[in-house]
PDB file of C-alpha atoms in Angstrom:
ATOM      1  CA  MET A1127      39.743 -35.371 -45.160  1.00 53.00           C
ATOM      2  CA  LYS A1128      39.019 -32.110 -46.896  1.00 54.00           C
ATOM      3  CA  ALA A1129      35.320 -32.524 -46.191  1.00 53.00           C
ATOM      4  CA  ILE A1130      36.022 -33.209 -42.513  1.00 55.00           C
ATOM      5  CA  PHE A1131      38.237 -30.126 -42.311  1.00 50.00           C
ATOM      6  CA  GLN A1132      35.536 -27.942 -43.863  1.00 56.00           C
ATOM      7  CA  LEU A1133      32.938 -29.372 -41.485  1.00 49.00           C
ATOM      8  CA  ARG A1134      35.093 -28.607 -38.461  1.00 58.00           C
ATOM      9  CA  ARG A1135      35.727 -25.109 -39.756  1.00 56.00           C
ATOM     10  CA  LEU A1136      32.003 -24.551 -40.146  1.00 52.00           C
ATOM     11  CA  GLN A1137      31.431 -25.839 -36.650  1.00 60.00           C
ATOM     12  CA  GLY A1138      34.101 -23.453 -35.377  1.00 57.00           C
ATOM     13  CA  TRP A1139      32.519 -20.517 -37.115  1.00 52.00           C
ATOM     14  CA  ARG A1140      29.130 -21.548 -35.757  1.00 60.00           C
ATOM     15  CA  ALA A1141      30.474 -21.716 -32.204  1.00 53.00           C
ATOM     16  CA  LEU A1142      32.131 -18.325 -32.632  1.00 46.00           C
ATOM     17  CA  PHE A1143      28.905 -16.859 -34.010  1.00 47.00           C
ATOM     18  CA  LEU A1144      26.860 -18.223 -31.124  1.00 50.00           C
ATOM     19  CA  ALA A1145      29.371 -16.946 -28.572  1.00 49.00           C
ATOM     20  CA  SER A1146      29.384 -13.502 -30.207  1.00 48.00           C
ATOM     21  CA  GLY A1147      25.598 -13.488 -30.260  1.00 47.00           C
ATOM     22  CA  ALA A1148      25.455 -14.359 -26.571  1.00 47.00           C
ATOM     23  CA  LEU A1149      27.898 -11.580 -25.732  1.00 43.00           C
ATOM     24  CA  LEU A1150      25.922  -9.111 -27.813  1.00 43.00           C
ATOM     25  CA  LEU A1151      22.665 -10.182 -26.155  1.00 44.00           C
ATOM     26  CA  SER A1152      24.235  -9.801 -22.700  1.00 48.00           C
ATOM     27  CA  ALA A1153      25.529  -6.348 -23.628  1.00 41.00           C
ATOM     28  CA  LEU A1154      22.108  -5.294 -24.920  1.00 39.00           C
ATOM     29  CA  MET A1155      20.405  -6.590 -21.767  1.00 42.00           C
ATOM     30  CA  ALA A1156      22.912  -4.771 -19.574  1.00 41.00           C
ATOM     31  CA  PHE A1157      22.382  -1.580 -21.585  1.00 38.00           C
ATOM     32  CA  ALA A1158      18.607  -1.922 -21.276  1.00 37.00           C
ATOM     33  CA  ALA A1159      18.883  -2.475 -17.514  1.00 39.00           C
ATOM     34  CA  SER A1160      21.187   0.529 -17.203  1.00 42.00           C
ATOM     35  CA  ALA A1161      18.776   2.687 -19.224  1.00 39.00           C
ATOM     36  CA  GLN A1162      15.875   1.500 -17.083  1.00 47.00           C
ATOM     37  CA  GLU A1163      17.744   2.371 -13.897  1.00 47.00           C
ATOM     38  CA  ALA A1164      18.572   5.808 -15.323  1.00 50.00           C
ATOM     39  CA  ASP A1165      14.839   6.398 -15.808  1.00 77.00           C
ATOM     40  CA  ARG A1166      14.044   5.513 -12.197  1.00 92.00           C
ATOM     41  CA  VAL A1167      13.509   8.524  -9.980  1.00 96.00           C
ATOM     42  CA  ILE A1168      12.976   8.831  -6.245  1.00 97.00           C
ATOM     43  CA  ARG A1169      11.822  12.101  -4.736  1.00 97.00           C
ATOM     44  CA  PHE A1170      12.522  13.697  -1.361  1.00 98.00           C
ATOM     45  CA  VAL A1171      11.212  16.915   0.202  1.00 97.00           C
ATOM     46  CA  SER A1172      13.630  19.789  -0.406  1.00 96.00           C
ATOM     47  CA  ASN A1173      13.079  21.434   3.020  1.00 92.00           C
ATOM     48  CA  PRO A1174      11.849  18.625   5.275  1.00 96.00           C
ATOM     49  CA  ASP A1175      10.182  19.217   8.628  1.00 96.00           C
ATOM     50  CA  ALA A1176      11.066  17.343  11.779  1.00 97.00           C
ATOM     51  CA  ALA A1177       8.786  14.394  12.426  1.00 97.00           C
ATOM     52  CA  PRO A1178       6.407  14.983  15.343  1.00 97.00           C
ATOM     53  CA  GLU A1179       7.760  13.199  18.396  1.00 97.00           C
ATOM     54  CA  PHE A1180       5.625  10.744  20.339  1.00 96.00           C
ATOM     55  CA  LYS A1181       5.949   8.705  23.498  1.00 96.00           C
ATOM     56  CA  LEU A1182       4.167   5.381  23.368  1.00 96.00           C
ATOM     57  CA  ASP A1183       4.582   1.955  24.907  1.00 95.00           C
ATOM     58  CA  SER A1184       5.254  -0.878  22.499  1.00 96.00           C
ATOM     59  CA  ILE A1185       3.062  -3.969  22.790  1.00 95.00           C
ATOM     60  CA  ASP A1186       5.798  -5.640  24.842  1.00 94.00           C
ATOM     61  CA  GLY A1187       5.681  -2.790  27.356  1.00 94.00           C
ATOM     62  CA  LYS A1188       8.858  -0.953  26.361  1.00 95.00           C
ATOM     63  CA  PRO A1189       8.979   2.860  25.862  1.00 96.00           C
ATOM     64  CA  LEU A1190       8.921   3.797  22.177  1.00 97.00           C
ATOM     65  CA  THR A1191      10.006   7.193  20.850  1.00 97.00           C
ATOM     66  CA  LEU A1192      11.468   8.582  17.647  1.00 96.00           C
ATOM     67  CA  ALA A1193      14.418   9.952  19.595  1.00 95.00           C
ATOM     68  CA  SER A1194      15.547   6.400  20.356  1.00 93.00           C
ATOM     69  CA  ALA A1195      16.092   5.853  16.611  1.00 95.00           C
ATOM     70  CA  HIS A1196      18.058   9.052  16.018  1.00 91.00           C
ATOM     71  CA  GLY A1197      20.920   8.552  13.587  1.00 96.00           C
ATOM     72  CA  LYS A1198      19.072   5.841  11.679  1.00 98.00           C
ATOM     73  CA  VAL A1199      16.720   6.014   8.733  1.00 98.00           C
ATOM     74  CA  VAL A1200      13.199   5.467  10.070  1.00 98.00           C
ATOM     75  CA  LEU A1201      10.211   3.970   8.293  1.00 98.00           C
ATOM     76  CA  LEU A1202       7.160   4.930  10.340  1.00 98.00           C
ATOM     77  CA  ASN A1203       4.402   2.569   9.254  1.00 98.00           C
ATOM     78  CA  PHE A1204       0.754   3.209  10.199  1.00 97.00           C
ATOM     79  CA  TRP A1205      -1.209   0.001   9.741  1.00 97.00           C
ATOM     80  CA  ALA A1206      -4.027  -2.191  11.073  1.00 96.00           C
ATOM     81  CA  THR A1207      -4.457  -5.916  11.595  1.00 95.00           C
ATOM     82  CA  TRP A1208      -7.700  -5.875   9.572  1.00 94.00           C
ATOM     83  CA  CYS A1209      -6.047  -4.118   6.597  1.00 95.00           C
ATOM     84  CA  GLY A1210      -5.221  -6.567   3.789  1.00 95.00           C
ATOM     85  CA  PRO A1211      -2.546  -4.422   2.081  1.00 96.00           C
ATOM     86  CA  CYS A1212      -0.988  -3.784   5.507  1.00 96.00           C
ATOM     87  CA  ARG A1213      -0.627  -7.493   6.149  1.00 95.00           C
ATOM     88  CA  ALA A1214       0.681  -8.056   2.615  1.00 96.00           C
ATOM     89  CA  GLU A1215       3.641  -5.736   3.115  1.00 97.00           C
ATOM     90  CA  ILE A1216       4.711  -7.109   6.507  1.00 97.00           C
ATOM     91  CA  PRO A1217       7.087  -9.755   5.060  1.00 97.00           C
ATOM     92  CA  ASP A1218       8.820  -7.082   2.962  1.00 97.00           C
ATOM     93  CA  LEU A1219       9.207  -4.799   5.973  1.00 98.00           C
ATOM     94  CA  ILE A1220      10.611  -7.683   8.010  1.00 98.00           C
ATOM     95  CA  ALA A1221      13.162  -8.377   5.251  1.00 98.00           C
ATOM     96  CA  LEU A1222      14.200  -4.713   5.079  1.00 98.00           C
ATOM     97  CA  GLN A1223      14.609  -4.494   8.854  1.00 98.00           C
ATOM     98  CA  GLN A1224      16.778  -7.596   8.851  1.00 98.00           C
ATOM     99  CA  LYS A1225      18.919  -6.468   5.913  1.00 98.00           C
ATOM    100  CA  TYR A1226      19.596  -2.969   7.276  1.00 98.00           C
ATOM    101  CA  LYS A1227      19.206  -3.732  10.979  1.00 95.00           C
ATOM    102  CA  ASP A1228      22.096  -1.477  12.052  1.00 96.00           C
ATOM    103  CA  GLN A1229      21.065   1.518   9.933  1.00 98.00           C
ATOM    104  CA  LEU A1230      17.283   1.311   9.694  1.00 98.00           C
ATOM    105  CA  GLN A1231      14.495   1.350  12.262  1.00 98.00           C
ATOM    106  CA  ILE A1232      11.006   0.408  11.172  1.00 98.00           C
ATOM    107  CA  ILE A1233       8.283   1.347  13.646  1.00 98.00           C
ATOM    108  CA  GLY A1234       4.774  -0.033  13.308  1.00 98.00           C
ATOM    109  CA  LEU A1235       1.962   2.092  14.700  1.00 97.00           C
ATOM    110  CA  THR A1236      -1.301   0.177  14.600  1.00 97.00           C
ATOM    111  CA  VAL A1237      -4.613   2.042  14.499  1.00 94.00           C
ATOM    112  CA  ASP A1238      -6.561  -1.025  15.672  1.00 89.00           C
ATOM    113  CA  ASP A1239      -9.389  -0.583  18.128  1.00 81.00           C
ATOM    114  CA  ASP A1240      -8.909  -4.171  19.280  1.00 73.00           C
ATOM    115  CA  ASP A1241      -7.201  -4.974  22.545  1.00 84.00           C
ATOM    116  CA  VAL A1242      -3.444  -5.245  22.647  1.00 91.00           C
ATOM    117  CA  ALA A1243      -3.630  -9.025  23.181  1.00 93.00           C
ATOM    118  CA  PHE A1244      -4.985  -9.570  19.658  1.00 93.00           C
ATOM    119  CA  VAL A1245      -2.330  -7.315  18.132  1.00 95.00           C
ATOM    120  CA  LYS A1246       0.304  -9.316  20.039  1.00 95.00           C
ATOM    121  CA  GLN A1247      -1.049 -12.492  18.454  1.00 95.00           C
ATOM    122  CA  VAL A1248      -0.764 -11.014  14.955  1.00 95.00           C
ATOM    123  CA  VAL A1249       2.769  -9.754  15.615  1.00 96.00           C
ATOM    124  CA  ALA A1250       3.822 -13.153  16.951  1.00 96.00           C
ATOM    125  CA  ARG A1251       2.192 -15.045  14.091  1.00 96.00           C
ATOM    126  CA  THR A1252       3.801 -12.873  11.405  1.00 96.00           C
ATOM    127  CA  ARG A1253       7.127 -12.740  13.301  1.00 97.00           C
ATOM    128  CA  ILE A1254       7.481  -8.969  13.042  1.00 98.00           C
ATOM    129  CA  ASN A1255      11.045  -8.032  14.001  1.00 98.00           C
ATOM    130  CA  TYR A1256      10.512  -4.313  14.645  1.00 98.00           C
ATOM    131  CA  PRO A1257       8.684  -2.504  17.474  1.00 98.00           C
ATOM    132  CA  VAL A1258       4.918  -2.165  17.252  1.00 98.00           C
ATOM    133  CA  ALA A1259       2.730   0.116  19.350  1.00 97.00           C
ATOM    134  CA  MET A1260      -0.942   0.991  19.578  1.00 96.00           C
ATOM    135  CA  THR A1261      -1.130   4.564  18.341  1.00 95.00           C
ATOM    136  CA  THR A1262      -3.512   7.262  19.564  1.00 94.00           C
ATOM    137  CA  PRO A1263      -5.810   9.728  17.783  1.00 92.00           C
ATOM    138  CA  GLU A1264      -3.488  12.513  18.939  1.00 94.00           C
ATOM    139  CA  VAL A1265      -0.471  10.945  17.224  1.00 95.00           C
ATOM    140  CA  ARG A1266      -2.472  10.279  14.070  1.00 93.00           C
ATOM    141  CA  GLY A1267      -3.646  13.883  14.090  1.00 89.00           C
ATOM    142  CA  ARG A1268      -0.110  15.212  14.327  1.00 92.00           C
ATOM    143  CA  TYR A1269       0.749  13.182  11.242  1.00 93.00           C
ATOM    144  CA  GLY A1270      -2.156  14.596   9.235  1.00 87.00           C
ATOM    145  CA  GLY A1271      -4.915  12.240  10.258  1.00 82.00           C
ATOM    146  CA  VAL A1272      -3.598   9.287   8.206  1.00 88.00           C
ATOM    147  CA  ALA A1273      -6.296   9.085   5.574  1.00 85.00           C
ATOM    148  CA  ALA A1274      -5.286   5.703   4.128  1.00 90.00           C
ATOM    149  CA  LEU A1275      -3.736   2.444   5.303  1.00 95.00           C
ATOM    150  CA  PRO A1276      -0.999   1.547   5.132  1.00 96.00           C
ATOM    151  CA  THR A1277       0.691   4.943   5.294  1.00 96.00           C
ATOM    152  CA  SER A1278       4.461   5.103   5.717  1.00 97.00           C
ATOM    153  CA  PHE A1279       6.577   8.146   6.522  1.00 98.00           C
ATOM    154  CA  VAL A1280      10.246   8.016   5.544  1.00 98.00           C
ATOM    155  CA  LEU A1281      12.575   9.853   7.939  1.00 98.00           C
ATOM    156  CA  ASP A1282      16.202  10.710   7.278  1.00 98.00           C
ATOM    157  CA  THR A1283      18.948  10.182   9.856  1.00 97.00           C
ATOM    158  CA  GLN A1284      18.184  13.609  11.331  1.00 96.00           C
ATOM    159  CA  GLY A1285      14.586  12.700  12.084  1.00 97.00           C
ATOM    160  CA  ARG A1286      13.038  14.746   9.268  1.00 97.00           C
ATOM    161  CA  ILE A1287      10.187  13.474   7.089  1.00 98.00           C
ATOM    162  CA  VAL A1288      11.422  13.353   3.509  1.00 98.00           C
ATOM    163  CA  GLN A1289       8.641  11.313   1.919  1.00 97.00           C
ATOM    164  CA  LYS A1290       5.205   9.873   2.573  1.00 97.00           C
ATOM    165  CA  HIS A1291       3.643   6.851   0.876  1.00 96.00           C
ATOM    166  CA  GLU A1292      -0.011   5.844   1.035  1.00 94.00           C
ATOM    167  CA  GLY A1293      -1.125   2.329   0.141  1.00 92.00           C
ATOM    168  CA  LEU A1294       0.841  -0.792  -0.723  1.00 91.00           C
ATOM    169  CA  ARG A1295       4.159   0.055  -2.412  1.00 90.00           C
ATOM    170  CA  ASP A1296       6.908  -1.906  -4.135  1.00 93.00           C
ATOM    171  CA  PRO A1297       9.476  -2.797  -1.445  1.00 94.00           C
ATOM    172  CA  ALA A1298      12.194  -1.946  -3.992  1.00 96.00           C
ATOM    173  CA  LEU A1299      11.103   1.690  -3.720  1.00 96.00           C
ATOM    174  CA  TYR A1300      11.522   1.673   0.051  1.00 97.00           C
ATOM    175  CA  GLU A1301      14.929   0.027  -0.236  1.00 98.00           C
ATOM    176  CA  THR A1302      16.106   2.546  -2.834  1.00 98.00           C
ATOM    177  CA  GLU A1303      15.022   5.433  -0.605  1.00 98.00           C
ATOM    178  CA  ILE A1304      16.674   3.866   2.438  1.00 98.00           C
ATOM    179  CA  ARG A1305      19.940   3.322   0.582  1.00 98.00           C
ATOM    180  CA  ALA A1306      19.907   6.870  -0.796  1.00 98.00           C
ATOM    181  CA  LEU A1307      19.440   8.315   2.693  1.00 98.00           C
ATOM    182  CA  LEU A1308      22.286   6.144   3.966  1.00 98.00           C
ATOM    183  CA  GLY A1309      24.590   7.314   1.178  1.00 97.00           C
ATOM    184  CA  LEU A1310      24.734   3.853  -0.411  1.00 97.00           C
ATOM    185  CA  PRO A1311      24.801   3.253  -4.194  1.00 97.00           C
ATOM    186  CA  ILE A1312      21.411   3.203  -5.914  1.00 97.00           C
ATOM    187  CA  GLY A1313      20.209   2.692  -9.471  1.00 95.00           C
ATOM    188  CA  ALA A1314      18.037   5.797  -9.606  1.00 97.00           C
ATOM    189  CA  ARG A1315      18.114   9.582  -9.735  1.00 96.00           C
ATOM    190  CA  VAL A1316      17.195  11.634  -6.682  1.00 97.00           C
ATOM    191  CA  GLU A1317      14.980  14.670  -7.206  1.00 98.00           C
ATOM    192  CA  THR A1318      13.544  17.070  -4.656  1.00 97.00           C
ATOM    193  CA  PHE A1319      10.171  18.773  -4.351  1.00 96.00           C
ATOM    194  CA  GLU A1320       8.518  21.339  -2.118  1.00 96.00           C
ATOM    195  CA  ASP A1321       5.927  20.031   0.294  1.00 96.00           C
ATOM    196  CA  THR A1322       2.636  21.626  -0.693  1.00 95.00           C
ATOM    197  CA  GLY A1323       0.483  19.459   1.532  1.00 94.00           C
ATOM    198  CA  GLN A1324       1.607  16.016   0.344  1.00 90.00           C
ATOM    199  CA  ILE A1325       3.511  15.424   3.591  1.00 93.00           C
ATOM    200  CA  PHE A1326       2.078  17.905   6.100  1.00 91.00           C
ATOM    201  CA  LEU A1327      -1.400  19.321   5.478  1.00 91.00           C
ATOM    202  CA  ALA A1328      -0.267  22.533   7.181  1.00 90.00           C
ATOM    203  CA  HIS A1329       1.743  23.284   4.047  1.00 94.00           C
ATOM    204  CA  ALA A1330      -1.328  23.255   1.806  1.00 94.00           C
ATOM    205  CA  ASP A1331      -1.055  27.052   1.685  1.00 94.00           C
ATOM    206  CA  ARG A1332       1.983  26.592  -0.569  1.00 94.00           C
ATOM    207  CA  ALA A1333       0.001  24.692  -3.192  1.00 95.00           C
ATOM    208  CA  SER A1334      -0.693  26.245  -6.577  1.00 95.00           C
ATOM    209  CA  GLU A1335      -3.015  23.381  -7.587  1.00 95.00           C
ATOM    210  CA  LEU A1336      -5.461  21.264  -5.608  1.00 95.00           C
ATOM    211  CA  PRO A1337      -7.029  17.868  -6.355  1.00 94.00           C
ATOM    212  CA  GLY A1338     -10.345  18.201  -8.155  1.00 95.00           C
ATOM    213  CA  VAL A1339     -10.200  22.008  -8.384  1.00 96.00           C
ATOM    214  CA  ASP A1340     -10.129  23.529 -11.876  1.00 96.00           C
ATOM    215  CA  LEU A1341      -8.275  26.854 -11.818  1.00 96.00           C
ATOM    216  CA  SER A1342      -7.361  26.860 -15.503  1.00 95.00           C
ATOM    217  CA  LYS A1343      -9.828  29.596 -16.491  1.00 93.00           C
ATOM    218  CA  LEU A1344      -8.677  32.082 -13.860  1.00 95.00           C
ATOM    219  CA  THR A1345      -6.158  34.857 -14.375  1.00 95.00           C
ATOM    220  CA  PRO A1346      -3.007  34.659 -12.218  1.00 95.00           C
ATOM    221  CA  GLN A1347      -4.479  37.265  -9.877  1.00 95.00           C
ATOM    222  CA  GLN A1348      -7.825  35.465  -9.660  1.00 95.00           C
ATOM    223  CA  LYS A1349      -6.077  32.143  -9.050  1.00 96.00           C
ATOM    224  CA  GLN A1350      -4.105  33.643  -6.195  1.00 95.00           C
ATOM    225  CA  ALA A1351      -7.282  35.094  -4.695  1.00 96.00           C
ATOM    226  CA  ALA A1352      -9.043  31.728  -4.933  1.00 96.00           C
ATOM    227  CA  LEU A1353      -6.134  29.921  -3.269  1.00 96.00           C
ATOM    228  CA  HIS A1354      -6.164  32.485  -0.444  1.00 96.00           C
ATOM    229  CA  LYS A1355      -9.866  31.775   0.116  1.00 96.00           C
ATOM    230  CA  PHE A1356      -9.302  28.011   0.090  1.00 95.00           C
ATOM    231  CA  ASN A1357      -6.729  28.400   2.860  1.00 95.00           C
ATOM    232  CA  ALA A1358      -8.724  30.951   4.856  1.00 96.00           C
ATOM    233  CA  GLU A1359     -12.040  29.099   4.965  1.00 97.00           C
ATOM    234  CA  GLY A1360     -12.666  25.942   6.964  1.00 96.00           C
ATOM    235  CA  CYS A1361     -14.451  22.975   5.438  1.00 97.00           C
ATOM    236  CA  THR A1362     -17.830  22.207   7.030  1.00 96.00           C
ATOM    237  CA  CYS A1363     -17.704  18.451   6.436  1.00 96.00           C
ATOM    238  CA  GLY A1364     -16.440  17.892   9.972  1.00 94.00           C
ATOM    239  CA  CYS A1365     -12.792  17.283   9.094  1.00 91.00           C
ATOM    240  CA  LYS A1366     -11.606  20.418  10.946  1.00 90.00           C
ATOM    241  CA  PHE A1367      -9.359  21.281   8.006  1.00 93.00           C
ATOM    242  CA  THR A1368      -9.317  24.231   5.644  1.00 95.00           C
ATOM    243  CA  LEU A1369     -10.864  23.743   2.222  1.00 95.00           C
ATOM    244  CA  ALA A1370      -7.392  23.372   0.724  1.00 95.00           C
ATOM    245  CA  GLN A1371      -6.361  20.801   3.315  1.00 93.00           C
ATOM    246  CA  CYS A1372      -9.591  18.871   2.904  1.00 94.00           C
ATOM    247  CA  ARG A1373      -9.121  18.623  -0.870  1.00 95.00           C
ATOM    248  CA  ILE A1374      -5.677  17.095  -0.282  1.00 92.00           C
ATOM    249  CA  TYR A1375      -6.803  14.897   2.614  1.00 90.00           C
ATOM    250  CA  ASP A1376     -10.041  13.614   1.070  1.00 92.00           C
ATOM    251  CA  ARG A1377     -10.446  14.001  -2.687  1.00 91.00           C
ATOM    252  CA  ASN A1378     -13.904  12.441  -2.443  1.00 93.00           C
ATOM    253  CA  CYS A1379     -15.273  15.069  -0.041  1.00 96.00           C
ATOM    254  CA  ALA A1380     -18.351  16.520  -1.755  1.00 96.00           C
ATOM    255  CA  VAL A1381     -18.493  19.461   0.668  1.00 97.00           C
ATOM    256  CA  SER A1382     -15.040  20.893  -0.077  1.00 97.00           C
ATOM    257  CA  LYS A1383     -15.454  20.148  -3.787  1.00 96.00           C
ATOM    258  CA  SER A1384     -18.752  22.018  -4.002  1.00 97.00           C
ATOM    259  CA  ARG A1385     -17.503  24.984  -1.963  1.00 97.00           C
ATOM    260  CA  THR A1386     -14.236  25.369  -3.902  1.00 97.00           C
ATOM    261  CA  GLU A1387     -16.196  25.266  -7.168  1.00 97.00           C
ATOM    262  CA  LYS A1388     -18.408  28.119  -5.902  1.00 97.00           C
ATOM    263  CA  ILE A1389     -15.361  30.133  -4.865  1.00 97.00           C
ATOM    264  CA  VAL A1390     -13.776  29.647  -8.293  1.00 96.00           C
ATOM    265  CA  ASP A1391     -17.021  30.822  -9.916  1.00 96.00           C
ATOM    266  CA  GLU A1392     -17.240  33.865  -7.631  1.00 96.00           C
ATOM    267  CA  VAL A1393     -13.612  34.835  -8.197  1.00 96.00           C
ATOM    268  CA  SER A1394     -13.913  34.396 -11.963  1.00 95.00           C
ATOM    269  CA  ARG A1395     -16.656  37.066 -11.994  1.00 92.00           C
ATOM    270  CA  THR A1396     -14.672  39.494  -9.841  1.00 82.00           C
ATOM    271  CA  PRO A1397     -13.721  42.668 -11.780  1.00 76.00           C
ATOM    272  CA  ALA A1398     -10.022  43.008 -12.575  1.00 62.00           C
ATOM    273  CA  GLY A1399      -8.029  44.476  -9.680  1.00 56.00           C
ATOM    274  CA  LYS A1400     -10.715  43.782  -7.065  1.00 55.00           C
ATOM    275  CA  GLU A1401      -9.597  40.252  -6.209  1.00 49.00           C
ATOM    276  CA  THR A1402      -6.377  41.415  -4.557  1.00 47.00           C
ATOM    277  CA  GLN A1403      -8.061  43.761  -2.067  1.00 48.00           C
ATOM    278  CA  GLU A1404      -9.235  41.095   0.357  1.00 48.00           C
ATOM    279  CA  LYS A1405      -6.672  40.052   2.941  1.00 48.00           C
ATOM    280  CA  PRO A1406      -6.926  36.388   3.927  1.00 47.00           C
ATOM    281  CA  SER A1407      -7.068  35.479   7.580  1.00 48.00           C
ATOM    282  CA  THR A1408      -5.575  32.422   9.187  1.00 47.00           C
ATOM    283  CA  PRO A1409      -8.341  29.913   9.952  1.00 54.00           C
ATOM    284  CA  ALA A1410      -8.711  28.813  13.547  1.00 47.00           C
ATOM    285  CA  ASN A1411      -8.917  25.161  12.530  1.00 52.00           C
ATOM    286  CA  ALA A1412      -5.691  25.006  10.505  1.00 53.00           C
ATOM    287  CA  VAL A1413      -3.468  22.079  11.373  1.00 55.00           C
ATOM    288  CA  SER A1414       0.239  22.359  12.106  1.00 51.00           C
ATOM    289  CA  PRO A1415       3.105  19.944  11.445  1.00 54.00           C
TER     290      PRO A1415
END
């Protein structure tokens, strides 16, 4: 009997130990998840610009404007039927539209050159549940040319662009941004940043650094002079942007890279005090939001 009692006591202690271990493991996992969420950050423009309005006809013949979605968060998605990453994100966009159907409006603007009948087939086959329209070069230009596909602009409920994403993104990021703009709970911190060309190329004149341009060896005065030149001189690659805008728009452009390198070299050899004498002029080919 004594042996049986001791065995049962050991079994009881074992069960208690296992239960305690499970609780501890759950607590540690919850703590790790909480710490991971605390490290997550989403970023919005501190002083967002209004999204350029457009008037298009959706592929089903209905008028499509941004004004019709006022009061909702808008995800403006530039895509193409031939773009693999664009097609890959369609199911996620459909799910988001369904989940937040009363507070979110996704708009698909396709850059396809194909006829509207083919686009209709793709929309029907993928069961897209948000409006889709064939965009125009003018609309693309007003949104900065759209250098990559897919490109999505995130608009707040006041119709202002607060973020821009190029390429295929985790749908959890979109959902977190949508919830934050709707005032719903999120597991992330919200930070703000100044648009220095990331959203609108017209704001490239605010940038203190540019992709592929080494300004580290310049004095503060020389750096400022170089940046003025980048924003005053148009790129000759055919993009119709300034050098600064071209570096942001197309990091692989050899023309803007070569010219900015020459400007940096010229400015670096400018005697102290001389680099501030030149007044930059506004280039005729500068884009506007």
